[in-house]
Amino acid sequence: MMEERLRMDVGAMDSIAPEFEQVRDQLHDLGLTLSVWDHFGDVVEGFEPSCHLCAEIGGLAQRCREEARKIAERVVFSDRPIKGQSPLGGCIIGVPVYERRRLVAAAVACFPVAEMLESEQLHRLCDSSQLDHESIVGELASRCRYGLAHADRLIDAMTKMLDRERSLRVAEDGVHGLSENLASTYEELSLVYRISGTMKLTCEPQVFLREDVCGELLEVIGVQYAAAVVYPHTPAQGPVEVIAAGDLDLKAEQVRRLAAADIAPQFTDNVRSLVDNHFAGNGRSGSHKGIDRLVAVPLIGDEQPIGILLAANKMAGEFDSVDVKLLSAIGNQAAVFLTNHRLYADLQDLLLGVLEALTASIDAKDPYTCGHSSRVAKVSERLAIEMGYSPERVREIYLAGLLHDVGKIGVPESALCKPGRLTEEEYDQIKRHPMIAARILGGIRQLDEVATGILTHHERLDGRGYPQGLSESELPMEGRIIGLADSFDAMTSDRCYRPALPLPDVIEEIRRHAGTQFDPELVEKFLAIDLGEFLIELRSDDRQFRPRAVGQERQE
Ligand SMILES: [Fe+2]
């Protein structure tokens, strides 16, 4: 009966046992001996006979135990306190024990009572066991503090003790849970704060994901490996990108297969995390070599999956809900960054498209300069990369190269497109184009840095350039780079007054003017490039020319 009733509560006793220590000690001070019985009628908390007679009289201890068990069974069955008698005539009381309002056990206590001193049971037991009744009564009398009439009050006291201890333990559990929650929330908040501090739109996604996202995962969760799997924004962006950190030897292609076959299919609108602490035996893609435990979340941008963030092989123990919370927090930040960065990249592409259209329309005034601005931009970009500049500065130099002749929009076509020799006045008009460009772009704050290169692209190291005739020390690198790129493209392009120069002549010309017109260091770096191949590349897609976004290398 007891088994039937409480089979569903098996296991609860493990968690409630500690509180009985307190109750047992308190009851002991009151002269009561406590035992706790589980669902199967087994003792959880030690059963002790209430007097030494039980131990001395053969079979009595077993009978006492049996009576206590019966009381426990009745308590569990009736879900209320029960009182009864021990074989010696003592009192046994039992009360229900609850765990989160579920009855999970019975607490039973026995104690000698005054009435047993004169009981028939005691006489018979002393006779049958050849014990001196008088001395037994004397000993029992010294221990009898209650009568049978006290049973109800003691039941009430025991119930209150159990309630108090249970409430105390629930409160302690609550405080413990709260403190764990607080610690985990603090860690999560501090992580989000750290990561959001590094989220700059100018930061390359690969750098952000590797160092700030995967790097943090390695440290905060303590994993062997972490990776961000990023779906391409457009088909032109190529394959799914894998940015990883850690020391697990996995190729990008393996991680792609892992994400596609084992992780992505597990996510739904309602399932936004995957925790698998037995992944080694569960993986289906065959790409999970070395992964024993895995946790992953989808990266959601604009309500669409844009990738997956995963961490593998926690160093200490298994992944738990706290790890998932942390991974989700980082994943949310990563998704926000990627989404914003893609919007930013779209805007950059739009800006570049507009600027390319603008410069192409200026170049189109003269069929001989068609594509010139785009080519100068690309040569300038290449020179800036060779100089080891930051991606941001490379981009500014690219834009300066693209816009370097935008001032020609303010130069009369009669001078600009004149096939014959220019008069001095016409030449002066043309020489004003850097200043005109500076004025046009002067109102655009975002192009402040770009204007420097445009204004100085016709200056020379020997001070014989225009429009300002700057000296070598005054001439910025931006102007030197665009000046060299401009001259290179002019020499390698047909003009109305001459065909394009052969490449060896161009190289010779550049070398000859190093130190006077061109910066010698730049010349050295430029001539180290395979210019024949570079020229083919420049000419191959004049019409479709688009700059390669700086820093978009992929991990393969
Ligand atoms: Fe120019």
Coordinates of C-alpha atoms and ligand atoms in Angstrom, one line a residue:
M1 CA 0.0 0.0 0.0
M2 CA 2.7 2.4 1.0
E3 CA 4.8 1.4 -2.0
E4 CA 1.8 2.0 -4.4
R5 CA 1.0 5.3 -3.0
L6 CA 4.4 6.8 -2.9
R7 CA 6.3 5.2 -5.7
M8 CA 6.1 8.4 -7.7
D9 CA 7.9 10.3 -5.0
V10 CA 11.0 8.1 -5.0
G11 CA 14.1 10.2 -4.8
A12 CA 12.6 13.1 -2.9
M13 CA 14.0 11.7 0.4
D14 CA 17.6 12.3 -0.6
S15 CA 16.9 16.0 -0.7
I16 CA 15.0 16.3 2.6
A17 CA 17.1 14.0 4.8
P18 CA 19.5 16.8 6.1
E19 CA 16.7 18.7 7.8
F20 CA 15.9 15.8 10.1
E21 CA 19.2 16.2 11.9
Q22 CA 17.9 19.4 13.4
V23 CA 14.5 17.9 14.3
R24 CA 16.1 14.7 15.7
D25 CA 18.3 16.8 18.1
Q26 CA 15.4 18.9 19.2
L27 CA 13.2 15.9 19.8
H28 CA 16.0 14.2 21.7
D29 CA 16.1 17.1 24.1
L30 CA 12.4 16.6 24.7
G31 CA 13.0 12.9 25.4
L32 CA 11.7 11.6 22.1
T33 CA 13.4 9.3 19.6
L34 CA 12.9 10.1 16.0
S35 CA 12.8 7.8 12.9
V36 CA 11.8 8.7 9.4
W37 CA 10.3 6.2 7.0
D38 CA 10.3 6.4 3.3
H39 CA 7.8 5.3 0.7
F40 CA 8.7 1.7 0.9
G41 CA 8.5 1.4 4.7
D42 CA 12.3 1.6 5.0
V43 CA 14.0 3.7 7.6
V44 CA 15.7 6.8 6.2
E45 CA 16.7 8.4 9.5
G46 CA 17.9 6.0 12.2
F47 CA 15.5 4.0 14.3
E48 CA 16.4 3.7 17.9
P49 CA 14.4 1.9 20.6
S50 CA 13.1 4.3 23.2
C51 CA 14.5 2.4 26.1
H52 CA 17.3 -0.1 26.7
L53 CA 14.8 -2.8 27.4
C54 CA 14.1 -3.1 23.7
A55 CA 17.7 -4.1 23.2
E56 CA 17.8 -6.4 26.2
I57 CA 14.6 -8.3 25.7
G58 CA 14.9 -10.8 22.9
G59 CA 12.8 -9.8 19.8
L60 CA 11.4 -6.7 21.4
A61 CA 13.5 -4.3 19.3
Q62 CA 12.1 -5.9 16.2
R63 CA 8.6 -5.6 17.5
C64 CA 9.1 -2.0 18.3
R65 CA 10.4 -1.4 14.9
E66 CA 7.5 -3.1 13.3
E67 CA 5.0 -1.0 15.3
A68 CA 6.8 2.2 14.2
R69 CA 6.7 1.0 10.6
K70 CA 3.0 0.4 10.9
I71 CA 2.4 3.8 12.3
A72 CA 4.5 5.3 9.4
E73 CA 2.4 3.3 6.9
R74 CA -0.9 4.6 8.4
V75 CA 0.5 8.2 8.3
V76 CA 1.3 7.9 4.6
F77 CA -2.0 6.3 3.8
S78 CA -4.1 8.7 5.7
D79 CA -2.0 11.8 5.2
R80 CA -2.5 12.8 8.8
P81 CA -0.8 12.4 12.3
I82 CA -1.3 9.0 13.9
K83 CA -0.6 7.8 17.5
G84 CA -0.2 4.3 18.8
Q85 CA 1.4 2.1 21.4
S86 CA 4.7 0.3 21.6
P87 CA 4.9 -3.4 22.7
L88 CA 6.0 -2.2 26.2
G89 CA 3.0 0.2 26.4
G90 CA 5.0 3.4 25.4
C91 CA 3.7 5.9 23.0
I92 CA 4.4 6.1 19.3
I93 CA 3.4 9.2 17.3
G94 CA 3.8 9.7 13.5
V95 CA 3.3 12.8 11.3
P96 CA 3.4 13.4 7.5
V97 CA 6.5 14.9 5.9
Y98 CA 6.0 17.0 2.9
E99 CA 8.4 18.2 0.1
R100 CA 6.9 21.0 -2.0
R101 CA 3.4 20.1 -0.7
R102 CA 3.9 16.4 -1.7
L103 CA 3.8 13.9 1.0
V104 CA 7.1 12.1 0.8
A105 CA 7.6 10.3 4.1
A106 CA 6.5 9.8 7.7
A107 CA 8.4 11.0 10.8
V108 CA 7.8 8.7 13.7
A109 CA 8.8 9.3 17.4
C110 CA 8.4 7.0 20.4
F111 CA 8.7 7.8 24.1
P112 CA 8.0 6.1 27.4
V113 CA 4.9 7.2 29.3
A114 CA 4.0 7.0 32.9
E115 CA 1.1 4.6 32.2
M116 CA 3.5 1.9 31.1
L117 CA 5.1 1.5 34.5
E118 CA 2.0 -0.3 35.8
S119 CA 1.1 -2.0 32.6
E120 CA 0.4 -5.7 32.2
Q121 CA 2.7 -5.8 29.1
L122 CA 5.6 -4.8 31.3
H123 CA 4.9 -7.4 33.9
R124 CA 4.6 -10.1 31.3
L125 CA 7.7 -9.1 29.5
C126 CA 9.8 -8.9 32.8
D127 CA 8.5 -12.4 33.8
S128 CA 9.1 -13.9 30.4
S129 CA 12.6 -12.4 30.2
Q130 CA 13.4 -13.0 33.9
L131 CA 14.0 -9.4 34.6
D132 CA 13.5 -7.7 37.9
H133 CA 10.3 -5.8 37.4
E134 CA 11.0 -3.3 40.2
S135 CA 14.4 -2.2 39.0
I136 CA 13.0 -1.9 35.4
V137 CA 10.2 0.3 36.6
G138 CA 12.7 2.4 38.6
E139 CA 14.8 3.0 35.6
L140 CA 11.8 3.7 33.3
A141 CA 10.4 6.1 35.9
S142 CA 13.5 8.2 35.7
R143 CA 12.9 8.6 32.0
C144 CA 9.2 9.0 31.8
R145 CA 8.4 12.7 31.3
Y146 CA 5.1 12.4 29.7
G147 CA 1.8 10.5 29.9
L148 CA -0.4 9.3 27.1
A149 CA -2.4 12.6 27.4
H150 CA 0.7 14.5 26.1
A151 CA 0.7 12.6 22.8
D152 CA -1.4 15.2 20.9
R153 CA 0.7 18.1 22.1
L154 CA 3.9 16.3 21.1
I155 CA 2.4 15.6 17.7
D156 CA 1.7 19.3 17.4
A157 CA 5.3 20.1 18.5
M158 CA 6.9 17.6 16.1
T159 CA 4.8 18.9 13.2
K160 CA 5.8 22.5 13.9
M161 CA 9.5 21.5 14.2
L162 CA 9.3 19.8 10.8
D163 CA 7.4 22.7 9.2
R164 CA 10.0 25.2 10.6
E165 CA 13.0 23.2 9.4
R166 CA 11.3 22.7 6.0
S167 CA 10.6 26.4 5.6
L168 CA 14.1 27.2 6.7
R169 CA 15.5 24.9 4.1
V170 CA 13.2 26.2 1.4
A171 CA 14.3 29.7 2.3
E172 CA 18.0 28.7 2.2
D173 CA 17.5 27.0 -1.2
G174 CA 15.8 30.2 -2.4
V175 CA 18.7 32.3 -1.2
H176 CA 21.2 29.9 -2.8
G177 CA 19.3 29.9 -6.1
L178 CA 19.0 33.7 -6.0
S179 CA 22.6 34.1 -5.3
E180 CA 23.5 31.7 -8.2
N181 CA 21.1 33.6 -10.5
L182 CA 22.6 36.9 -9.4
A183 CA 26.1 35.6 -10.1
S184 CA 25.1 34.3 -13.5
T185 CA 23.2 37.4 -14.4
Y186 CA 26.2 39.6 -13.3
E187 CA 28.5 37.5 -15.5
E188 CA 26.1 37.7 -18.4
L189 CA 25.7 41.5 -18.0
S190 CA 29.4 42.1 -17.7
L191 CA 30.0 39.9 -20.7
V192 CA 27.5 41.8 -22.8
Y193 CA 29.0 45.1 -21.6
R194 CA 32.5 44.0 -22.6
I195 CA 31.4 42.8 -26.0
S196 CA 29.2 45.7 -26.8
G197 CA 32.2 48.0 -25.9
T198 CA 34.1 46.4 -28.8
M199 CA 31.3 46.6 -31.3
K200 CA 32.4 49.2 -33.7
L201 CA 31.0 49.2 -37.2
T202 CA 34.4 49.9 -38.6
C203 CA 35.7 46.7 -36.9
E204 CA 36.0 43.9 -39.3
P205 CA 33.5 41.1 -38.6
Q206 CA 36.2 38.4 -38.7
V207 CA 38.2 40.2 -36.1
F208 CA 35.2 40.9 -33.9
L209 CA 34.0 37.3 -34.1
R210 CA 37.3 35.7 -33.5
E211 CA 38.7 37.9 -30.8
D212 CA 35.7 39.3 -29.0
V213 CA 33.1 36.6 -29.4
C214 CA 34.9 33.3 -29.7
G215 CA 37.8 34.6 -27.5
E216 CA 35.3 35.5 -24.7
L217 CA 33.6 32.1 -25.0
L218 CA 36.9 30.3 -24.5
E219 CA 37.5 32.3 -21.4
V220 CA 34.1 32.8 -19.8
I221 CA 32.6 29.4 -20.4
G222 CA 35.9 27.7 -20.4
V223 CA 35.8 25.6 -23.6
Q224 CA 38.3 24.1 -25.8
Y225 CA 36.9 25.4 -29.0
A226 CA 34.4 28.1 -30.2
A227 CA 33.3 29.1 -33.7
A228 CA 30.9 31.4 -35.4
V229 CA 29.4 30.0 -38.6
V230 CA 28.2 33.0 -40.7
Y231 CA 25.9 32.5 -43.7
P232 CA 26.7 34.7 -46.7
H233 CA 24.8 38.0 -46.9
T234 CA 24.5 37.7 -50.7
P235 CA 25.3 34.8 -53.0
A236 CA 28.3 36.8 -54.2
Q237 CA 29.8 36.7 -50.8
G238 CA 30.8 33.1 -51.4
P239 CA 30.5 30.1 -49.0
V240 CA 29.5 30.0 -45.4
E241 CA 32.2 31.6 -43.4
V242 CA 33.8 30.0 -40.3
I243 CA 35.6 32.1 -37.7
A244 CA 37.0 30.0 -34.9
A245 CA 39.2 30.2 -31.8
G246 CA 40.6 27.5 -29.6
D247 CA 42.8 24.5 -30.1
L248 CA 40.6 21.9 -31.7
D249 CA 42.0 20.8 -35.0
L250 CA 38.9 21.3 -37.2
K251 CA 38.9 22.5 -40.8
A252 CA 36.4 25.2 -41.9
E253 CA 34.7 22.6 -44.2
Q254 CA 34.2 20.2 -41.3
V255 CA 32.6 22.9 -39.2
R256 CA 30.4 23.9 -42.1
R257 CA 29.2 20.3 -42.4
L258 CA 28.8 20.0 -38.6
A259 CA 26.6 23.2 -38.6
A260 CA 24.5 22.2 -41.6
A261 CA 24.0 18.5 -40.7
D262 CA 24.0 18.3 -36.9
I263 CA 23.2 21.7 -35.5
A264 CA 21.0 23.8 -37.8
P265 CA 18.3 21.1 -38.2
Q266 CA 17.8 21.1 -34.5
F267 CA 16.7 24.7 -34.3
T268 CA 13.1 25.8 -34.8
D269 CA 11.1 28.9 -34.0
N270 CA 10.7 27.6 -30.5
V271 CA 14.0 25.8 -30.0
R272 CA 16.8 28.4 -30.0
S273 CA 19.6 26.4 -28.3
L274 CA 21.3 23.0 -28.5
V275 CA 23.0 21.3 -25.6
D276 CA 24.5 17.9 -26.2
N277 CA 26.8 16.5 -23.5
H278 CA 27.1 13.2 -25.4
F279 CA 27.8 14.6 -28.8
A280 CA 30.6 12.2 -29.7
G281 CA 28.0 9.4 -30.0
N282 CA 25.2 11.5 -31.5
G283 CA 26.8 13.5 -34.4
R284 CA 25.5 12.6 -37.8
S285 CA 27.7 14.6 -40.1
G286 CA 30.9 12.6 -39.4
S287 CA 32.6 16.0 -38.9
H288 CA 32.7 16.0 -35.2
K289 CA 36.0 14.4 -34.6
G290 CA 37.3 15.6 -31.2
I291 CA 34.0 17.1 -30.1
D292 CA 32.6 15.4 -27.0
R293 CA 30.3 18.0 -25.7
L294 CA 28.6 20.8 -27.7
V295 CA 26.4 23.8 -27.1
A296 CA 25.1 26.0 -29.9
V297 CA 22.7 28.8 -30.6
P298 CA 21.4 30.3 -33.8
L299 CA 22.4 33.9 -34.8
I300 CA 19.2 35.7 -35.7
G301 CA 19.2 39.0 -37.6
D302 CA 16.1 40.6 -38.8
E303 CA 14.2 37.5 -37.8
Q304 CA 16.2 35.4 -40.2
P305 CA 19.0 32.9 -39.3
I306 CA 22.3 34.5 -40.3
G307 CA 24.6 32.0 -38.7
I308 CA 25.4 29.7 -35.7
L309 CA 27.5 30.3 -32.6
L310 CA 28.9 27.1 -31.1
A311 CA 31.2 26.1 -28.3
A312 CA 32.7 22.6 -27.8
N313 CA 34.2 20.6 -25.0
K314 CA 33.8 22.4 -21.7
M315 CA 36.9 22.1 -19.7
A316 CA 35.1 21.5 -16.4
G317 CA 32.1 19.3 -16.5
E318 CA 29.1 19.4 -18.7
F319 CA 27.3 22.3 -20.4
D320 CA 24.4 23.5 -18.3
S321 CA 21.6 26.2 -18.6
V322 CA 24.0 28.9 -17.4
D323 CA 26.3 28.2 -20.3
V324 CA 23.4 28.4 -22.7
K325 CA 22.3 31.7 -21.3
L326 CA 25.8 33.1 -21.7
L327 CA 26.2 31.7 -25.2
S328 CA 22.8 33.2 -26.1
A329 CA 23.8 36.6 -24.7
I330 CA 27.0 36.6 -26.7
G331 CA 25.1 35.2 -29.8
N332 CA 22.6 38.1 -29.6
Q333 CA 25.4 40.6 -29.5
A334 CA 27.1 38.9 -32.4
A335 CA 23.9 38.9 -34.4
V336 CA 23.2 42.6 -33.7
F337 CA 26.8 43.4 -34.8
L338 CA 26.6 41.3 -38.0
T339 CA 23.2 42.8 -38.9
N340 CA 24.4 46.3 -38.3
H341 CA 27.6 45.7 -40.1
R342 CA 25.8 44.4 -43.1
L343 CA 23.6 47.5 -43.2
Y344 CA 26.7 49.6 -42.9
A345 CA 28.3 47.6 -45.8
D346 CA 25.2 48.1 -47.9
L347 CA 25.4 51.8 -47.3
Q348 CA 29.1 51.8 -48.1
D349 CA 28.4 49.9 -51.3
L350 CA 25.7 52.4 -52.2
L351 CA 28.0 55.4 -51.5
L352 CA 30.7 53.8 -53.6
G353 CA 28.2 53.1 -56.4
V354 CA 27.2 56.7 -56.4
L355 CA 30.7 58.0 -56.3
E356 CA 31.8 55.6 -59.1
A357 CA 28.8 56.7 -61.2
L358 CA 29.8 60.4 -60.6
T359 CA 33.5 59.9 -61.4
A360 CA 32.6 57.7 -64.4
S361 CA 30.4 60.4 -65.8
I362 CA 33.3 62.9 -65.5
D363 CA 35.7 60.5 -67.1
A364 CA 33.2 59.9 -69.9
K365 CA 33.6 63.5 -71.0
D366 CA 36.8 62.3 -72.7
P367 CA 36.8 58.9 -74.3
Y368 CA 40.6 58.7 -73.5
T369 CA 40.0 58.9 -69.7
C370 CA 37.2 56.4 -69.5
G371 CA 37.7 54.3 -66.4
H372 CA 40.6 56.4 -65.3
S373 CA 39.3 57.3 -61.9
S374 CA 38.4 53.7 -61.0
R375 CA 41.8 52.5 -62.1
V376 CA 43.6 55.2 -60.1
A377 CA 41.5 54.2 -57.1
K378 CA 42.6 50.6 -57.4
V379 CA 46.2 51.4 -57.9
S380 CA 46.1 53.8 -54.9
E381 CA 44.5 51.1 -52.8
R382 CA 47.2 48.6 -53.8
L383 CA 49.9 51.1 -52.9
A384 CA 48.3 51.8 -49.5
I385 CA 48.1 48.1 -48.8
E386 CA 51.8 47.7 -49.8
M387 CA 52.6 50.5 -47.3
G388 CA 50.9 48.4 -44.6
Y389 CA 48.2 51.0 -43.8
S390 CA 45.1 50.2 -41.7
P391 CA 42.0 49.0 -43.5
E392 CA 40.3 52.4 -42.7
R393 CA 43.2 54.4 -44.2
V394 CA 43.3 52.1 -47.2
R395 CA 39.7 52.8 -47.8
E396 CA 40.1 56.6 -47.5
I397 CA 43.0 56.4 -50.0
Y398 CA 40.8 54.3 -52.3
L399 CA 38.1 57.0 -52.2
A400 CA 40.6 59.8 -52.7
G401 CA 41.8 58.0 -55.8
L402 CA 38.3 57.5 -57.0
L403 CA 37.5 61.2 -56.5
H404 CA 40.9 62.7 -57.3
D405 CA 39.7 64.4 -60.5
V406 CA 36.2 65.3 -59.4
G407 CA 37.2 68.9 -59.6
K408 CA 37.3 68.7 -63.4
I409 CA 33.6 69.0 -63.3
G410 CA 34.3 72.8 -62.8
V411 CA 36.8 73.0 -65.7
P412 CA 35.5 74.1 -69.1
E413 CA 35.3 71.2 -71.6
S414 CA 37.1 73.4 -74.1
A415 CA 40.2 73.1 -72.1
L416 CA 39.7 69.6 -70.6
C417 CA 39.0 67.9 -73.9
K418 CA 41.2 70.0 -76.2
P419 CA 43.2 67.7 -78.4
G420 CA 46.0 70.1 -79.3
R421 CA 48.4 72.1 -77.2
L422 CA 46.9 74.0 -74.3
T423 CA 47.3 77.7 -73.9
E424 CA 48.7 79.0 -70.6
E425 CA 45.2 80.1 -69.6
E426 CA 43.7 76.7 -70.4
Y427 CA 46.4 75.0 -68.4
D428 CA 45.8 77.3 -65.5
Q429 CA 42.1 76.3 -65.7
I430 CA 43.0 72.6 -65.5
K431 CA 45.4 73.2 -62.7
R432 CA 42.6 74.5 -60.6
H433 CA 40.8 71.1 -60.5
P434 CA 42.3 70.0 -57.2
M435 CA 41.1 73.2 -55.5
I436 CA 37.7 72.9 -57.0
A437 CA 37.4 69.3 -55.8
A438 CA 38.5 70.4 -52.3
R439 CA 35.7 73.0 -52.3
I440 CA 33.1 70.5 -53.6
L441 CA 33.9 67.9 -51.0
G442 CA 34.6 70.4 -48.3
G443 CA 31.0 70.4 -47.1
I444 CA 31.0 66.6 -46.6
R445 CA 32.4 66.0 -43.1
Q446 CA 32.8 62.2 -43.7
L447 CA 35.2 63.0 -46.6
D448 CA 37.5 65.3 -44.7
E449 CA 40.3 62.8 -44.7
V450 CA 39.8 62.0 -48.3
A451 CA 40.1 65.6 -49.4
T452 CA 43.8 65.8 -48.4
G453 CA 44.9 63.3 -51.0
I454 CA 42.7 64.9 -53.7
L455 CA 44.0 68.4 -53.0
T456 CA 47.7 67.3 -53.2
H457 CA 47.7 64.6 -55.9
H458 CA 49.5 66.9 -58.4
E459 CA 52.1 68.1 -55.9
R460 CA 55.7 66.9 -56.3
L461 CA 58.6 66.2 -53.9
D462 CA 60.7 68.8 -55.6
G463 CA 58.1 71.5 -55.0
R464 CA 57.3 72.0 -58.7
G465 CA 53.8 70.6 -58.4
Y466 CA 50.4 72.4 -58.2
P467 CA 48.2 74.0 -57.0
Q468 CA 50.2 74.9 -53.9
G469 CA 53.8 74.0 -54.8
L470 CA 54.2 72.1 -51.5
S471 CA 57.7 71.1 -50.4
E472 CA 58.6 67.5 -49.7
S473 CA 58.1 67.8 -46.0
E474 CA 54.6 69.3 -46.6
L475 CA 53.4 66.7 -49.0
P476 CA 51.2 64.0 -47.4
M477 CA 51.5 60.3 -48.2
E478 CA 48.0 60.4 -49.6
G479 CA 48.9 62.9 -52.3
R480 CA 52.1 61.0 -53.1
I481 CA 50.2 57.7 -53.5
I482 CA 47.5 59.2 -55.7
G483 CA 50.0 61.2 -57.7
L484 CA 52.0 58.0 -58.5
A485 CA 48.8 56.0 -59.3
D486 CA 47.5 58.9 -61.5
S487 CA 50.7 59.1 -63.5
F488 CA 50.9 55.3 -63.9
D489 CA 47.4 55.1 -65.3
A490 CA 48.0 58.1 -67.6
M491 CA 51.2 56.5 -69.0
T492 CA 49.6 53.1 -69.5
S493 CA 46.5 54.6 -71.2
D494 CA 46.0 55.8 -74.7
R495 CA 45.7 59.6 -75.1
C496 CA 44.5 61.6 -78.0
Y497 CA 48.0 62.9 -78.5
R498 CA 49.8 59.5 -78.0
P499 CA 49.2 55.8 -77.6
A500 CA 49.9 54.1 -74.2
L501 CA 53.6 53.7 -73.4
P502 CA 55.0 50.2 -73.2
L503 CA 55.3 48.9 -69.6
P504 CA 59.1 48.9 -69.6
D505 CA 59.1 52.5 -70.6
V506 CA 56.6 53.3 -67.9
I507 CA 58.7 51.6 -65.3
E508 CA 61.8 53.4 -66.5
E509 CA 59.9 56.7 -66.4
I510 CA 58.7 56.1 -62.8
R511 CA 62.2 55.1 -61.7
R512 CA 63.7 58.2 -63.3
H513 CA 61.4 60.5 -61.4
A514 CA 61.8 58.8 -58.0
G515 CA 62.9 61.5 -55.5
T516 CA 61.7 64.4 -57.7
Q517 CA 58.1 63.8 -58.7
F518 CA 57.5 60.5 -56.9
D519 CA 58.3 59.2 -53.4
P520 CA 61.3 56.8 -53.6
E521 CA 59.9 54.4 -51.0
L522 CA 56.6 54.2 -52.8
V523 CA 58.4 53.7 -56.1
E524 CA 60.4 50.8 -54.7
K525 CA 57.2 49.1 -53.3
F526 CA 55.3 49.7 -56.5
L527 CA 58.0 48.4 -58.8
A528 CA 58.2 45.2 -56.7
I529 CA 54.7 44.4 -57.9
D530 CA 54.2 42.3 -61.0
L531 CA 52.9 45.3 -62.9
G532 CA 52.2 43.3 -66.1
E533 CA 49.7 41.1 -64.3
F534 CA 48.4 44.1 -62.3
L535 CA 47.7 46.0 -65.6
I536 CA 45.7 43.0 -67.0
E537 CA 43.7 42.9 -63.8
L538 CA 43.0 46.7 -64.0
R539 CA 41.9 46.5 -67.6
S540 CA 40.0 43.3 -67.4
D541 CA 36.9 44.7 -65.7
D542 CA 36.9 48.4 -66.2
R543 CA 33.2 48.5 -66.6
Q544 CA 32.3 46.1 -63.8
F545 CA 35.0 47.4 -61.5
R546 CA 34.2 47.3 -57.9
P547 CA 36.7 47.5 -55.1
R548 CA 37.4 44.5 -53.0
A549 CA 36.3 45.3 -49.5
V550 CA 39.4 45.5 -47.4
G551 CA 39.9 42.8 -44.9
Q552 CA 37.3 40.4 -46.3
E553 CA 39.7 37.5 -46.3
R554 CA 38.1 34.2 -45.3
Q555 CA 39.3 31.4 -43.2
E556 CA 39.6 28.3 -45.3
Ligands
FE1 FE 44.3 65.2 -61.6

